[in-house]
Coordinates of N, CA and C in Angstrom, one line a residue:
X53 N 16.1 3.1 15.6 CA 14.9 2.2 15.5 C 14.1 2.6 14.3
X54 N 13.5 1.7 13.6 CA 12.7 2.0 12.4 C 11.4 2.5 12.7
X55 N 10.7 3.0 11.7 CA 9.4 3.6 11.9 C 8.4 2.5 12.2
X56 N 7.5 2.7 13.2 CA 6.5 1.8 13.5 C 5.4 1.8 12.5
X57 N 5.0 0.7 11.9 CA 3.9 0.7 10.9 C 2.6 0.6 11.6
X58 N 1.6 1.2 11.0 CA 0.2 1.2 11.5 C -0.4 -0.1 11.1
X59 N -1.1 -0.8 12.0 CA -1.8 -2.0 11.8 C -3.3 -1.7 11.6
X60 N -3.9 -2.3 10.5 CA -5.3 -2.2 10.3 C -5.9 -3.5 9.9
X61 N -7.2 -3.7 10.4 CA -7.8 -4.9 9.9 C -8.3 -4.8 8.5
X62 N -8.2 -5.9 7.7 CA -8.6 -5.8 6.3 C -9.4 -7.1 6.0
X63 N -10.5 -6.9 5.4 CA -11.3 -8.0 4.9 C -11.3 -8.1 3.4
X64 N -11.0 -9.2 2.9 CA -11.0 -9.4 1.4 C -11.9 -10.6 1.1
X65 N -12.4 -10.6 -0.1 CA -13.2 -11.7 -0.6 C -12.2 -12.9 -0.8
X66 N -12.6 -14.1 -0.7 CA -11.7 -15.3 -0.9 C -11.0 -15.2 -2.3
X67 N -11.8 -14.8 -3.3 CA -11.3 -14.8 -4.6 C -10.1 -13.7 -4.7
X68 N -10.4 -12.5 -4.2 CA -9.4 -11.5 -4.2 C -8.1 -11.9 -3.4
X69 N -8.3 -12.5 -2.3 CA -7.2 -13.0 -1.5 C -6.4 -14.0 -2.3
X70 N -7.0 -14.9 -2.9 CA -6.2 -15.9 -3.7 C -5.5 -15.3 -4.8
X71 N -6.1 -14.3 -5.5 CA -5.4 -13.6 -6.6 C -4.2 -12.8 -6.1
X72 N -4.3 -12.1 -5.0 CA -3.2 -11.4 -4.4 C -2.1 -12.4 -3.9
X73 N -2.6 -13.5 -3.3 CA -1.6 -14.5 -2.8 C -0.8 -15.1 -4.0
X74 N -1.4 -15.3 -5.1 CA -0.7 -15.9 -6.3 C 0.3 -14.8 -6.8
X75 N -0.2 -13.6 -6.9 CA 0.7 -12.5 -7.3 C 1.9 -12.3 -6.4
X76 N 1.6 -12.3 -5.1 CA 2.7 -12.2 -4.1 C 3.7 -13.3 -4.3
X77 N 3.2 -14.5 -4.5 CA 4.1 -15.7 -4.7 C 5.0 -15.5 -6.0
X78 N 4.4 -15.0 -7.0 CA 5.1 -14.7 -8.3 C 6.3 -13.7 -8.1
X79 N 6.1 -12.8 -7.2 CA 7.0 -11.7 -6.9 C 7.8 -11.9 -5.6
X80 N 7.7 -13.1 -5.1 CA 8.5 -13.4 -3.9 C 8.3 -12.5 -2.7
X81 N 7.0 -12.1 -2.5 CA 6.6 -11.3 -1.4 C 5.6 -12.0 -0.5
X82 N 5.5 -11.6 0.7 CA 4.4 -12.1 1.6 C 3.1 -11.4 1.0
X83 N 2.0 -11.9 1.4 CA 0.7 -11.3 1.0 C 0.6 -9.9 1.6
X84 N 1.0 -9.7 2.9 CA 1.0 -8.4 3.4 C 1.9 -7.5 2.7
X85 N 3.1 -8.0 2.3 CA 4.1 -7.2 1.6 C 3.5 -6.8 0.2
X86 N 2.8 -7.7 -0.4 CA 2.2 -7.4 -1.7 C 1.2 -6.3 -1.6
X87 N 0.3 -6.4 -0.6 CA -0.8 -5.4 -0.4 C -0.1 -4.1 -0.2
X88 N 0.9 -4.0 0.7 CA 1.6 -2.8 1.0 C 2.2 -2.2 -0.3
X89 N 2.8 -3.0 -1.1 CA 3.5 -2.6 -2.3 C 2.4 -2.0 -3.3
X90 N 1.3 -2.7 -3.4 CA 0.2 -2.2 -4.3 C -0.3 -0.9 -3.9
X91 N -0.6 -0.8 -2.6 CA -1.1 0.5 -2.1 C -0.1 1.6 -2.2
X92 N 1.2 1.4 -2.0 CA 2.2 2.4 -2.2 C 2.2 2.8 -3.6
X93 N 2.2 1.9 -4.5 CA 2.2 2.2 -6.0 C 1.0 3.1 -6.4
X94 N -0.2 2.7 -5.8 CA -1.4 3.5 -6.1 C -1.3 4.9 -5.6
X95 N -0.7 5.1 -4.4 CA -0.5 6.5 -3.9 C 0.5 7.2 -4.7
X96 N 1.6 6.6 -5.1 CA 2.6 7.2 -5.9 C 2.0 7.7 -7.2
X97 N 1.1 6.9 -7.8 CA 0.5 7.3 -9.1 C -0.5 8.5 -8.9
X98 N -1.2 8.5 -7.7 CA -2.1 9.6 -7.4 C -1.3 10.9 -7.2
X99 N -0.2 10.8 -6.5 CA 0.6 12.0 -6.3 C 1.1 12.5 -7.7
X100 N 1.6 11.6 -8.5 CA 2.2 11.9 -9.8 C 1.1 12.6 -10.7
X101 N -0.1 12.1 -10.6 CA -1.2 12.7 -11.4 C -1.6 14.1 -11.0
X102 N -1.1 14.5 -9.9 CA -1.5 15.9 -9.4 C -2.7 16.0 -8.5
X103 N -3.3 14.8 -8.2 CA -4.5 14.8 -7.3 C -3.9 15.0 -5.9
X104 N -4.6 15.8 -5.1 CA -4.2 16.1 -3.8 C -5.1 15.5 -2.7
X105 N -4.6 15.2 -1.6 CA -5.4 14.8 -0.5 C -5.7 16.0 0.4
X106 N -6.7 15.9 1.2 CA -7.0 17.0 2.1 C -5.8 17.4 2.9
X107 N -5.6 18.6 3.3 CA -4.4 19.1 4.1 C -4.2 18.2 5.3
X108 N -5.2 17.8 5.9 CA -5.1 16.9 7.1 C -4.3 15.7 6.9
X109 N -4.4 15.2 5.6 CA -3.6 14.0 5.3 C -2.3 14.2 4.6
X110 N -2.0 15.4 4.3 CA -0.8 15.7 3.6 C 0.5 15.3 4.4
X111 N 0.5 15.4 5.7 CA 1.6 15.0 6.5 C 1.8 13.5 6.4
X112 N 0.8 12.7 6.4 CA 0.9 11.3 6.3 C 1.4 11.0 4.9
X113 N 1.0 11.7 3.9 CA 1.4 11.4 2.5 C 3.0 11.7 2.4
X114 N 3.5 12.7 3.1 CA 4.9 13.0 3.0 C 5.7 11.9 3.6
X115 N 5.2 11.1 4.6 CA 5.9 10.1 5.3 C 6.0 8.8 4.5
X116 N 5.3 8.7 3.4 CA 5.3 7.4 2.6 C 6.7 7.2 2.1
X117 N 7.1 6.0 2.1 CA 8.5 5.6 1.5 C 8.4 5.6 0.0
X118 N 8.2 6.8 -0.6 CA 8.1 6.8 -2.0 C 9.3 7.6 -2.6
X119 N 10.0 7.0 -3.5 CA 11.2 7.7 -4.1 C 10.9 8.1 -5.5

């Protein structure tokens, strides 16, 4: 069985929502999929830059599907 994903409430301005929706449509993703993709890319870049999260969060960081 696959890993269970954490659900979180997220509030976006209507303008930001529309921009993400258009971007998701361009890349054939759902809006949720696009947001998850963007967040994953941001975390990947943060790790690559050498910035570290507090030790408490390092376990969660290692579980990210980042190749």
